[in-house]
CSV table of C-alpha atoms and ligand atoms in Angstrom, one decimal:
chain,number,residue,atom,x,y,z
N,1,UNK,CA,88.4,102.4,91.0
N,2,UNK,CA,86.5,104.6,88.4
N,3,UNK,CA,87.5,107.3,86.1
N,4,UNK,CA,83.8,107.4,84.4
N,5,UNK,CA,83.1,110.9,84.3
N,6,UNK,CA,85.9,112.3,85.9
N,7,UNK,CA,87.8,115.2,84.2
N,8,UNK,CA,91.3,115.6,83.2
N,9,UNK,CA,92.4,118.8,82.7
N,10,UNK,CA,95.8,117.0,80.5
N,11,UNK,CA,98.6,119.3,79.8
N,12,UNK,CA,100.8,118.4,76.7
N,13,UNK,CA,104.4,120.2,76.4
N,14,UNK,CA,107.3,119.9,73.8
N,15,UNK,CA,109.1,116.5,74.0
N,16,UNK,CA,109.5,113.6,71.9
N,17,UNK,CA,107.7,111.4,74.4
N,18,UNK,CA,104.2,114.0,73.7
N,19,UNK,CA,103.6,111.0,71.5
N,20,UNK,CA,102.5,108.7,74.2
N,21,UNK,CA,99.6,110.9,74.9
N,22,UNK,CA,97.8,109.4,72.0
N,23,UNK,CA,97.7,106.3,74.0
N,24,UNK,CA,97.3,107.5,77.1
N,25,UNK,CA,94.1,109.6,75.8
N,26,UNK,CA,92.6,106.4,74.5
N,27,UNK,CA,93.2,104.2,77.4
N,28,UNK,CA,91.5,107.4,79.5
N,29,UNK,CA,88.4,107.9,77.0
N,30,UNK,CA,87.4,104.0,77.8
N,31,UNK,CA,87.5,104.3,80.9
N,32,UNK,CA,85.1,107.5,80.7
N,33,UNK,CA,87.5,109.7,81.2
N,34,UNK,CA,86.4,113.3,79.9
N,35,UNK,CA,89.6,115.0,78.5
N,36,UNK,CA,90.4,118.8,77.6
N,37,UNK,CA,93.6,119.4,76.5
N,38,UNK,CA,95.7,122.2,75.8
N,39,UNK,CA,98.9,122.1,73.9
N,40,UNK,CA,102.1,124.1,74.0
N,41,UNK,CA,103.6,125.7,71.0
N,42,UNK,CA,106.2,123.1,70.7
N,43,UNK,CA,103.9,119.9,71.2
N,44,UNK,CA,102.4,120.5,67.7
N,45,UNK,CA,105.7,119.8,66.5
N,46,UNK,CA,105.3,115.9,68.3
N,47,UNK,CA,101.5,115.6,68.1
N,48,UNK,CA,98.7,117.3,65.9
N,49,UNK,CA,95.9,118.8,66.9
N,50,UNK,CA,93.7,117.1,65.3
N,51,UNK,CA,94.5,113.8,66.3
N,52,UNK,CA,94.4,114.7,70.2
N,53,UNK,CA,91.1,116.1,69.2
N,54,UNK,CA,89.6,113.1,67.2
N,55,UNK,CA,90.9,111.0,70.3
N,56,UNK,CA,89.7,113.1,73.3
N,57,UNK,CA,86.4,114.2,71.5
N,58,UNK,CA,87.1,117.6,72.6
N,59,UNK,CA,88.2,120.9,71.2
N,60,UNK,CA,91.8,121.0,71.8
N,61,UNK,CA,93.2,124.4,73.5
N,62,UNK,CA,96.3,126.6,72.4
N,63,UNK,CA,98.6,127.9,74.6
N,64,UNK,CA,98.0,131.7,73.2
N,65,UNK,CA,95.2,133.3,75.1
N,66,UNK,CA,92.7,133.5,72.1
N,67,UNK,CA,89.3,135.8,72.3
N,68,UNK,CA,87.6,132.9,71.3
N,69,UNK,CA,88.7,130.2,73.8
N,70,UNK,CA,88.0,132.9,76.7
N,71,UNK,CA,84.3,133.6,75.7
N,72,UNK,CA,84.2,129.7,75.4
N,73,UNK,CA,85.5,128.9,78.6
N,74,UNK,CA,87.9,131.1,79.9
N,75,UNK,CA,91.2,130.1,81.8
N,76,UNK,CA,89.0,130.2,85.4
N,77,UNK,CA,86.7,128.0,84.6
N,78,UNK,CA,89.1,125.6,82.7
N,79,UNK,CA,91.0,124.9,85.7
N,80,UNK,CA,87.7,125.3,88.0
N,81,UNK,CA,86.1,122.0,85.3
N,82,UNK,CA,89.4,120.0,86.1
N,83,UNK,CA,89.2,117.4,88.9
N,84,UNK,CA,92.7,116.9,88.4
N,85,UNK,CA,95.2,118.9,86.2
N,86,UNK,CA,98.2,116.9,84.5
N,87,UNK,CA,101.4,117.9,82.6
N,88,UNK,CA,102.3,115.2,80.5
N,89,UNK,CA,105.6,115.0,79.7
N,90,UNK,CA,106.5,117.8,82.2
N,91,UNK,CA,109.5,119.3,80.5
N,92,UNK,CA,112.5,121.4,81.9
N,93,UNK,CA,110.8,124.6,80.7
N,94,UNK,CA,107.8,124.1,82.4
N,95,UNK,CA,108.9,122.8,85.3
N,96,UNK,CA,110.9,126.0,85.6
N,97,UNK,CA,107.5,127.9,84.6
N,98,UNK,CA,105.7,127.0,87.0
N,99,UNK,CA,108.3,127.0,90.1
N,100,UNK,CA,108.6,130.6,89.1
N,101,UNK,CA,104.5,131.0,89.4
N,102,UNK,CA,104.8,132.3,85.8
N,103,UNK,CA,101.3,133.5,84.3
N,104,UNK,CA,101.9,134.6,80.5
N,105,UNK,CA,99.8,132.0,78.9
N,106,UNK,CA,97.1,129.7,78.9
N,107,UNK,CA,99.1,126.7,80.4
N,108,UNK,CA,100.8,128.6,83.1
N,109,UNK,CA,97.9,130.7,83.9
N,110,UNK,CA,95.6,127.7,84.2
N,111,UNK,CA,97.9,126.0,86.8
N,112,UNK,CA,98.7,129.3,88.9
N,113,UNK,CA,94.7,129.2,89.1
N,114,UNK,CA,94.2,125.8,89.5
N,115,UNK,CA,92.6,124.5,92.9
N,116,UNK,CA,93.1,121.0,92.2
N,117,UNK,CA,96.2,118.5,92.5
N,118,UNK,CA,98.9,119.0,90.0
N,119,UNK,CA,100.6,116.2,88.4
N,120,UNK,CA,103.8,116.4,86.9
N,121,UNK,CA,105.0,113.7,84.7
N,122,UNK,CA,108.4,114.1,83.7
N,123,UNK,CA,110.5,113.1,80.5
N,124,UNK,CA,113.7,115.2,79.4
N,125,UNK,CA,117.7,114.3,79.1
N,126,UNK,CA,119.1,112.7,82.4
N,127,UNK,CA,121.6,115.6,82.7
N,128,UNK,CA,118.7,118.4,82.6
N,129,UNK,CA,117.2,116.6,85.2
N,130,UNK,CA,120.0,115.9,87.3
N,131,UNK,CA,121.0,120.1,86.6
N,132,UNK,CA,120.5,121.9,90.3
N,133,UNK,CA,118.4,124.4,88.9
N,134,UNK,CA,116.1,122.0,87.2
N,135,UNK,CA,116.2,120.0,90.8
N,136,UNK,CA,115.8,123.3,92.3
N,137,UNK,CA,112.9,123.5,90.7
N,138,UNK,CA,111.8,120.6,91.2
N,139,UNK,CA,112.4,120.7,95.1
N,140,UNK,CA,110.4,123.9,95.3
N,141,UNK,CA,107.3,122.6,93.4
N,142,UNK,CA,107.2,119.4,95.5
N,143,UNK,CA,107.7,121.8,98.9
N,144,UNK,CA,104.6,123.5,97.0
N,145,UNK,CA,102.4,120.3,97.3
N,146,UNK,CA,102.9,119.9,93.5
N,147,UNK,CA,103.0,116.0,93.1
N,148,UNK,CA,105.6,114.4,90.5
N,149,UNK,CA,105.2,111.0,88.8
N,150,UNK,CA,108.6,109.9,87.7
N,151,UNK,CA,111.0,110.1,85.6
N,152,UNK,CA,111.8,106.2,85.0
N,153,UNK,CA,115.9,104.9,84.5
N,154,UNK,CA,116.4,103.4,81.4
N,155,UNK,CA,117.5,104.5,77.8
N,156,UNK,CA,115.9,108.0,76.4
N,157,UNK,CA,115.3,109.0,73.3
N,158,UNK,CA,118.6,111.3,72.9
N,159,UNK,CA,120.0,107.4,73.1
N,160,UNK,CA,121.9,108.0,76.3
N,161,UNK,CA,121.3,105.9,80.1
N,162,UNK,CA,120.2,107.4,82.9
N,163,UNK,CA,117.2,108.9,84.5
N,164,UNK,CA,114.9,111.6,82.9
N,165,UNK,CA,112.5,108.7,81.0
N,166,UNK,CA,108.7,109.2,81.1
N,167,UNK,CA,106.3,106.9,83.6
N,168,UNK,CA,105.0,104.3,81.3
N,169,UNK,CA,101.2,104.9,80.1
N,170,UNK,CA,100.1,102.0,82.1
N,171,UNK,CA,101.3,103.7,85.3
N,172,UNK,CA,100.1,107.1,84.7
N,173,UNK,CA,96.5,105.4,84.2
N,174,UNK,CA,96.9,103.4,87.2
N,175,UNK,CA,98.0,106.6,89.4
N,176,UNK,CA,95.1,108.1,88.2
N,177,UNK,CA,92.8,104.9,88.7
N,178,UNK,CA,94.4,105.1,92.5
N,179,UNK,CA,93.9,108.5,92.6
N,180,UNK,CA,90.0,109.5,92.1
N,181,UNK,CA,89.8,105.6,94.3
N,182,UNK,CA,90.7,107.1,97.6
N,183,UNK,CA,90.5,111.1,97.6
N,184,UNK,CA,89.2,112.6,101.2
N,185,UNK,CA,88.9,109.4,103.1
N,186,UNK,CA,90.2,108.9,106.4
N,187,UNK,CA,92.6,106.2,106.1
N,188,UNK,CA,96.7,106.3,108.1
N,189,UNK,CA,99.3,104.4,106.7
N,190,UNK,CA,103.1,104.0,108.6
N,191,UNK,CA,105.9,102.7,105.8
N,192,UNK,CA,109.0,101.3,107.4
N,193,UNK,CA,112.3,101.7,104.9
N,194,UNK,CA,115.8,101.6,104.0
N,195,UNK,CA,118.5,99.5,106.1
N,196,UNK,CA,118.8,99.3,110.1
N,197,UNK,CA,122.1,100.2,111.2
N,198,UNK,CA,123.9,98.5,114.6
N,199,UNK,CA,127.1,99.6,115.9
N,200,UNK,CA,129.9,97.7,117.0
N,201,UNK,CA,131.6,100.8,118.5
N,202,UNK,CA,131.1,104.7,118.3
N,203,UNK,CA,132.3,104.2,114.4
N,204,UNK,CA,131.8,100.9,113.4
N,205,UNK,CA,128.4,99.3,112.3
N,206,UNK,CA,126.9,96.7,110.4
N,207,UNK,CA,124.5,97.3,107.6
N,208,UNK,CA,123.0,96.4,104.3
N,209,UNK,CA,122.5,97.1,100.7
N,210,UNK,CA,118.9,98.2,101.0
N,211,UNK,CA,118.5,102.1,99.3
N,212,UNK,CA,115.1,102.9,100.7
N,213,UNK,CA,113.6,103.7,97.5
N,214,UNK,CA,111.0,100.9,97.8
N,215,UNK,CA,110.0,101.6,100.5
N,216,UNK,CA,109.7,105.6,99.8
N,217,UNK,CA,107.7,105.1,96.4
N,218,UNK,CA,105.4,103.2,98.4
N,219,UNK,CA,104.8,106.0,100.8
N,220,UNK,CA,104.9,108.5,98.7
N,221,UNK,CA,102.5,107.0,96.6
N,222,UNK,CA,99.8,105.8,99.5
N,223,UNK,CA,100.1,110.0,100.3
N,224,UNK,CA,99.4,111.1,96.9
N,225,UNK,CA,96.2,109.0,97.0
N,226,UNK,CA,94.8,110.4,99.9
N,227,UNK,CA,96.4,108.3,103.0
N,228,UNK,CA,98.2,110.5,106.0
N,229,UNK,CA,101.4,108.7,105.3
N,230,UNK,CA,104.0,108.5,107.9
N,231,UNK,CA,107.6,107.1,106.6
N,232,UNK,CA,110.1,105.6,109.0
N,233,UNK,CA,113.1,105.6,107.9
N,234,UNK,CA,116.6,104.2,108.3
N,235,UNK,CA,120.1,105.7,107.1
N,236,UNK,CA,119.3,106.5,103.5
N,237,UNK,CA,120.3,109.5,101.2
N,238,UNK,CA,116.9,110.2,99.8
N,239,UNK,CA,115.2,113.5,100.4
N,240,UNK,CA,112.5,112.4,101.9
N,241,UNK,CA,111.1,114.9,103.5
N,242,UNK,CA,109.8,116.9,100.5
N,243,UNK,CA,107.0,114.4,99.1
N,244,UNK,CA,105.9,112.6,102.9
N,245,UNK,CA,106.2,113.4,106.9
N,246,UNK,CA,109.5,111.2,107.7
N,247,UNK,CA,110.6,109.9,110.8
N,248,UNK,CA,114.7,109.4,110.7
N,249,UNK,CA,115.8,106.2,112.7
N,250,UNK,CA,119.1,104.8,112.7
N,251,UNK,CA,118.8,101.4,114.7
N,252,UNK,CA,116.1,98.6,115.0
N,253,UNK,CA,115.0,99.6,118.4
N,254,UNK,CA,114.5,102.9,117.1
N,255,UNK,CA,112.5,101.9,114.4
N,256,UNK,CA,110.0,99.6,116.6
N,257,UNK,CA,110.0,103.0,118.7
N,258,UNK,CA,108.9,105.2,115.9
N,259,UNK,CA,106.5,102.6,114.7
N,260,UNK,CA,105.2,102.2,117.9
N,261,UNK,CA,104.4,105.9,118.5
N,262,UNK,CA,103.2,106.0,115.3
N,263,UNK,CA,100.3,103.8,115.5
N,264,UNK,CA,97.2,103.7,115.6
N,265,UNK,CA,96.8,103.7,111.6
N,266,UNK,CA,94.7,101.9,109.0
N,267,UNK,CA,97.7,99.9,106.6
N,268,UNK,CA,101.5,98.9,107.7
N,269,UNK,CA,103.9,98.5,105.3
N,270,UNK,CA,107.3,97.1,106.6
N,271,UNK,CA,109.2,97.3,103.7
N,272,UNK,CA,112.6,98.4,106.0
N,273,UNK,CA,115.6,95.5,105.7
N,274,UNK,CA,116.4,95.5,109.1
N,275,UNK,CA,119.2,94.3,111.0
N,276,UNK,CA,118.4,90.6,112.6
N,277,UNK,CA,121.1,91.2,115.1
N,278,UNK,CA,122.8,93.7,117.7
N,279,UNK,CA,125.7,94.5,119.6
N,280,UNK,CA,126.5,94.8,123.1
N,281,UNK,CA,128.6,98.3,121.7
N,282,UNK,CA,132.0,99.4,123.2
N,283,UNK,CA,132.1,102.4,124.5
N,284,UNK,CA,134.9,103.5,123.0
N,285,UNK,CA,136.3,102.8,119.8
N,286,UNK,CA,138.0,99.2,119.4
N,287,UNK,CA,142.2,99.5,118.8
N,288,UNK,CA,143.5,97.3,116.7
N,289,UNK,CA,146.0,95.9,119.4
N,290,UNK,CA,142.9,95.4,121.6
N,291,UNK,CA,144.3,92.6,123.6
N,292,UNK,CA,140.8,91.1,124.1
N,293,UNK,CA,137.9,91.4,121.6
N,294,UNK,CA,134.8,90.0,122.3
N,295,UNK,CA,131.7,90.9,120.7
N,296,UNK,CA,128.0,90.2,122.1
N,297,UNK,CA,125.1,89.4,120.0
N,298,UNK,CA,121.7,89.9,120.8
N,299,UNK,CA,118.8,89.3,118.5
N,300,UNK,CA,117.2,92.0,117.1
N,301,UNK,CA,112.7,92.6,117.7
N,302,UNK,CA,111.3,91.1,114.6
N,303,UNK,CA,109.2,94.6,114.1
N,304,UNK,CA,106.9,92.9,111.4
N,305,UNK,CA,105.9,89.8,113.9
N,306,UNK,CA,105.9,92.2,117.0
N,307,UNK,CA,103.1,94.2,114.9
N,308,UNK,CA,101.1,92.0,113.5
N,309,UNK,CA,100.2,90.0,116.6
N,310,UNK,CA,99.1,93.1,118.2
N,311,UNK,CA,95.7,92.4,120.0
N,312,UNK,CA,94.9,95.9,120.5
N,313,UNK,CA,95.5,98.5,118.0
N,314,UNK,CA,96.8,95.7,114.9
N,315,UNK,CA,96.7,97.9,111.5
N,316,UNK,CA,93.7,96.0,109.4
N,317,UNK,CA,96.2,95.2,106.7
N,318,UNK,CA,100.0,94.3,107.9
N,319,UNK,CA,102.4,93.6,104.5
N,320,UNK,CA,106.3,92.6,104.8
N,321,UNK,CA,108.7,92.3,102.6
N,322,UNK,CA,110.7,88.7,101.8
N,323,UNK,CA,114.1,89.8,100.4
N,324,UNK,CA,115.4,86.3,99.2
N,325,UNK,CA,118.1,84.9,97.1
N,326,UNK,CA,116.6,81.1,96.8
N,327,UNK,CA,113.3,79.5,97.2
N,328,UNK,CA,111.4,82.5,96.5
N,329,UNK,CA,108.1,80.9,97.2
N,330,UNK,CA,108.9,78.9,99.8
N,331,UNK,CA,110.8,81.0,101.9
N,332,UNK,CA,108.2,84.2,101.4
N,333,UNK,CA,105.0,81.5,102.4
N,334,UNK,CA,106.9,80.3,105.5
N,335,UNK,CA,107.6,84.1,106.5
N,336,UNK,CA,103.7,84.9,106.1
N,337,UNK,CA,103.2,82.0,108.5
N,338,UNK,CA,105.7,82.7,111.0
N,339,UNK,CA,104.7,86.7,111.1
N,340,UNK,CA,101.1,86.4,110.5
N,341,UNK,CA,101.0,89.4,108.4
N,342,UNK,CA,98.4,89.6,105.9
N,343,UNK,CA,100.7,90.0,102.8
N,344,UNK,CA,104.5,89.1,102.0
N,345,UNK,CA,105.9,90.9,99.0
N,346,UNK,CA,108.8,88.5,98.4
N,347,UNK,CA,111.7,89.7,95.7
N,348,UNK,CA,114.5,87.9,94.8
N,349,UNK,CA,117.6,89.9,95.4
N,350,UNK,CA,120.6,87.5,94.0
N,351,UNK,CA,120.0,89.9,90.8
N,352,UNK,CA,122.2,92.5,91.3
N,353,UNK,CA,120.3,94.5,88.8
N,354,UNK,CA,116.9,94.3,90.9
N,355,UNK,CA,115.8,94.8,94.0
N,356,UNK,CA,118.5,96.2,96.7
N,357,UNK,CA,119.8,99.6,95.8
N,358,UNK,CA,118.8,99.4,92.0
N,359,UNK,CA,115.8,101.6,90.4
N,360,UNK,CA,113.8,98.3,89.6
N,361,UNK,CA,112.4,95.1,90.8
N,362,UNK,CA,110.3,92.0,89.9
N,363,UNK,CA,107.8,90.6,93.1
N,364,UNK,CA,105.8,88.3,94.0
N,365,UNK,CA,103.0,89.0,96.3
N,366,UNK,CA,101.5,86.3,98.7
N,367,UNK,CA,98.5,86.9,100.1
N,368,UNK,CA,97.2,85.5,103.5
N,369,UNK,CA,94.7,82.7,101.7
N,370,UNK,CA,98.4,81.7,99.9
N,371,UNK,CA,97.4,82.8,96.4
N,372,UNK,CA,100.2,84.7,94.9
N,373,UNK,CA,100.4,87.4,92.2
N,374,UNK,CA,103.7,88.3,90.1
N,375,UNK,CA,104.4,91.5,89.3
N,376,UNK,CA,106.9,91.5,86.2
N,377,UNK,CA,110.1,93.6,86.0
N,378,UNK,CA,109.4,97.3,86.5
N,379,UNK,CA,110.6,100.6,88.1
N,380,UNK,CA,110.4,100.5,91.6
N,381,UNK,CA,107.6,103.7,91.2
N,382,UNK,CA,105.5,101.2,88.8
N,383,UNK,CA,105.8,98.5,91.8
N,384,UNK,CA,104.8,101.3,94.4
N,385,UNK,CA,101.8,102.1,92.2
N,386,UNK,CA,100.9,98.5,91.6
N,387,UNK,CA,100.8,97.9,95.1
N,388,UNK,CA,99.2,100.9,96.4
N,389,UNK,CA,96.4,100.0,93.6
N,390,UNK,CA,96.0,96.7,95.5
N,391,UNK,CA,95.9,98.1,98.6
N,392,UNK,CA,92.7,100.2,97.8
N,393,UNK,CA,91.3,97.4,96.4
N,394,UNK,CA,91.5,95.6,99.8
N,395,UNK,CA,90.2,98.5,101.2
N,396,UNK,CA,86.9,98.2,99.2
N,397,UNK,CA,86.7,101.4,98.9
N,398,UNK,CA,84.3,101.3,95.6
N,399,UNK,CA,82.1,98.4,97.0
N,400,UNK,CA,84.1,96.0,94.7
N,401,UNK,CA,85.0,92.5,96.6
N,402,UNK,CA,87.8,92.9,98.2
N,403,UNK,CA,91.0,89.9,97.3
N,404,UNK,CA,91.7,87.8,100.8
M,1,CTP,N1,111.6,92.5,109.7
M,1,CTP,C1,111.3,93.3,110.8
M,1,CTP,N2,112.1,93.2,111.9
M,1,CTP,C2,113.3,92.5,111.9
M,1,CTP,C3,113.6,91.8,110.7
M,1,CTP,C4,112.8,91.8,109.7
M,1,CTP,O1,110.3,93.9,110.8
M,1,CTP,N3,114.0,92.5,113.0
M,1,CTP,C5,110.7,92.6,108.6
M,1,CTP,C6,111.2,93.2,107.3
M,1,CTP,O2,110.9,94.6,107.3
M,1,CTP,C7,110.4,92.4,106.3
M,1,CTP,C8,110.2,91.1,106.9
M,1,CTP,O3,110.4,91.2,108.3
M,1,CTP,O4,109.2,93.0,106.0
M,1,CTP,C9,111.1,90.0,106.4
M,1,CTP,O5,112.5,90.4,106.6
M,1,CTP,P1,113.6,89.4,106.2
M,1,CTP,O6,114.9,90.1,106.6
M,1,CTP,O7,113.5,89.0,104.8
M,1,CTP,O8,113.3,88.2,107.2
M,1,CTP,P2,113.8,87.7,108.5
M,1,CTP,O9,112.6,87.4,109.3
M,1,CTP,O10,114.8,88.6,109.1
M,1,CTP,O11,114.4,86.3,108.0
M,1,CTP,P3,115.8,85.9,107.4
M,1,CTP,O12,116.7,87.1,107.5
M,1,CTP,O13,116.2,84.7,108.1
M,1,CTP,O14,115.5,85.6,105.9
C-alpha cells in the first residue's frame, strides 16, 4: 500500500476545516507523497501560502490564471501530472462549480480537464448539505463518476449537530493508501445489506433495525478502489444506485437468489441482517375477527453458511457480520466456526447509538486463525475504509504478507 512517488493534485477551498490540510500534507509527504496544491481565493483566509508551501515542498498555485504559472506548467499539464486530483474540504460553492462544468479559473478548469479520479471531501453546515440543490449537485457529480468521501455526523464548527463534518485526516490517507493499492486489477466483490423483510400477509411483515449504511460504505468503498462491486440490497432508503450497481431484494430467498446469480467473484461481504425465519403467507390480508389464526414458521437459508461451504465457485475471502448484544467474543468466534467464513466482524448493537440505523460503530474483527482486531468508535465510512484497507492487504496485492 504505497503512496511513494505518487502525485496528488490536492485542491484546497474556503472553509474553516482548510486547516486540516496542514496535517494531512504532512502525513502524505512521509509517505512520499508528491503534492501540488492550488488554493482558492478564500482558503488564504484559513491557511497561508507559505505554510502549505514549506509543508508540501512545492510552489503553491493561485486560483487566478497567472502568465507565470501557465509558462510553468499550464492548467493541461497540471491535471495531466496528477494521478489523482482531490478537493479538500469540498465546499458548497465548488461542488456547485463543478456540477455546472464551470471553467473560469485554475481550479475549475483543472478538474473539467482532468482525466483522472476526482475526490470530493466534503465539510460545510448540515443544512447546506442537506439543501436539494446542493444534493442536486451532489447527485449529478456522483452520476458523473465523481467519487465523494464523506461528510461525517457529529458537531461542526458553526457549533450545530448534524451531517456536513469533514472525513477525518486518518481516513482521507487511508482512502488514498486503498486507493493507488488496488487501481486496474481484476478483482469482483458482491456486498449483501440492509434488513430482510418476510411477510405475514400481503401487508404485514417482520423486519429489523438494520439501515444499510454499513453495508453500502463498504461497497461503495471496495468500487472506489478498483473492485466491480455488486450491492444486494434489502428494503432500505439509501440511494444506492448512484455510487455502485445495486441489486434491490426484499426477502431472504431473494437475496440468496441475487447472490447466487451474482457469483462467481473474488471477496463476499455479507453484511445484510437477515431474517432467521419465514412465513407460510396468507393470501389475503388477515381480519381481525379471523376466527382461526395460525401462523407457519419455516427457517430461513443461512446465506453466509450456504456460501462459504461452496465447493465450487467459494469467493477466496467470505466475511459476515455478528450483530450481538452480549458476549461479543464469544458469540462472534462460535459464528466463525459454525459458518466457516474466513472473517466475522462482530458489533455490539445493545448501544442504541452504534451500530443498527446510527452513522457510527465500534467492531471487532475475528479472523479465521481466531486473532481479533478492534476497531474503535468511528463513522460507519471510517469502518468501511478500515475494512476495505484490510481487505487488500489479504489480497497481497503489494507482495506484503498477507494476515490469516
Ligand atoms: N446471515 C445470513 N443468512 C441468514 C442469517 C444470517 O447470511 N439467514 C448472515 C448475516 O448476513 C451475518 C451473519 O450471518 O453476516 C450473522 O448473522 P446473525 O443474524 O448475527 O447470526 P445468526 O446466524 O442469524 O444467529 P443469531 O440470530 O442466532 O445470533
Amino acid at each position: 500500500m504505497e503512496l511513494n512517488n505518487k502525485n496528488l493534485l490536492l485542491i484546497i477551498c474556503g472553509g474553516i476545516s482548510a486547516y486540516k490540510n496542514l496535517d494531512l500534507i504532512r502525513n502524505l509527504k512521509n509517505l512520499g507523497m508528491n503534492i501540488k496544491v492550488i488554493l482558492s481565493k478564500s482558503a488564504k483566509e484559513f491557511v497561508t501560502p507559505l505554510s502549505i508551501a514549506s509543508l508540501s515542498k512545492n510552489k503553491v498555485y493561485d486560483n487566478e490564471f497567472s502568465l507565470n504559472n501557465e509558462i510553468e506548467m499550464d492548467h493541461i499539464a497540471l491535471s495531466r501530472w496528477a494521478d489523482l486530483v482531490m478537493v479538500c474540504p469540498a465546499t458548497a460553492n465548488i461542488i456547485s462549480e463543478i456540477s455546472q462544468g464551470s471553467a473560469k479559473d485554475l481550479i475549475t478548469t483543472v478538474i473539467l480537464a482532468s482525466n483522472k479520479k476526482v475526490f470530493l471531501v466534503p465539510a460545510m453546515n448540515s443544512k447546506m448539505w442537506e439543501n436539494k440543490i446542493n444534493q442536486q449537485n451532489v447527485k449529478k457529480l456522483k452520476l458523473a463518476g465523481y467519487y465523494f468521501l464523506g461528510p461525517d455526523n457529529g458537531e461542526l464548527a458553526c457549533g450545530e449537530l448534524g451531517i456536513g463534518k469533514m472525513s477525518k485526516i486518518d481516513e482521507v490517507v487511508l482512502m488514498l493508501k486503498n486507493y493507488f493499492t488496488i487501481n486496474n486489477i481484476d478483482l469482483k466483490a458482491i456486498v449483501t445489506a440492509g434488513p430482510t423483510r418476510e411477510y405475514i400477509d400481503p401487508v404485514r411483515y417482520i423486519t429489523n433495525e438494520s439501515s444499510g449504511k454499513q453495508g453500502f460504505e463498504i461497497a461503495k468503498k471496495l468500487r472506489q478502489v478498483g473492485f466491480k462491486t455488486k450491492l444486494i440490497l434489502g428494503p432500505s432508503n439509501i440511494d444506492a444506485e448512484l455510487e455502485v450497481d445495486t441489486k434491490r431484494v426484499t426477502t431472504c430467498d431473494e437475496m440468496f437468489n441475487a447472490t447466487q446469480n451474482s457469483l462467481p467473484c473474488d471477496v463476499l461481504v455479507m453484511c445484510a441482517a437477515v431474517a432467521d425465519f419465514k412465513f407460510k403467507k396468507y393470501q389475503k390480508k388477515i381480519k381481525r375477527k379471523a376466527q382461526e389464526m395460525k401462523i407457519d414458521i419455516d427457517e430461513n437459508i443461512d446465506l453466509l453458511k450456504y456460501f462459504s461451504n461452496l465447493n465450487q465457485n467459494r469467493p477466496k475471502l467470505v466475511i459476515g457480520f455478528a450483530a450481538e448484544t452480549e458476549d461479543l467474543l464469544k458469540n462472534g468466534k462460535a459464528k466463525l466456526l459454525d459458518k466457516r467464513c474466513d472473517w466475522i466482524i462482530a458489533n455490539d448493537v445493545s448501544n442504541k447509538n452504534l451500530g443498527f440505523n446510527s452513522d457510527s460503530n465500534k467492531a471487532t474483527i475475528i479472523y479465521k486463525n481466531m486473532e481479533i482486531e478492534n476497531l474503535p468508535e468511528q463513522s460507519k465510512s471510517s469502518i468501511a475504509s478500515n475494512i476495505v484497507y484490510r481487505i487488500l492487504r489479504q489480497f497481497d496485492l503489494n507482495g506484503k504478507r498477507d494476515i490469516n
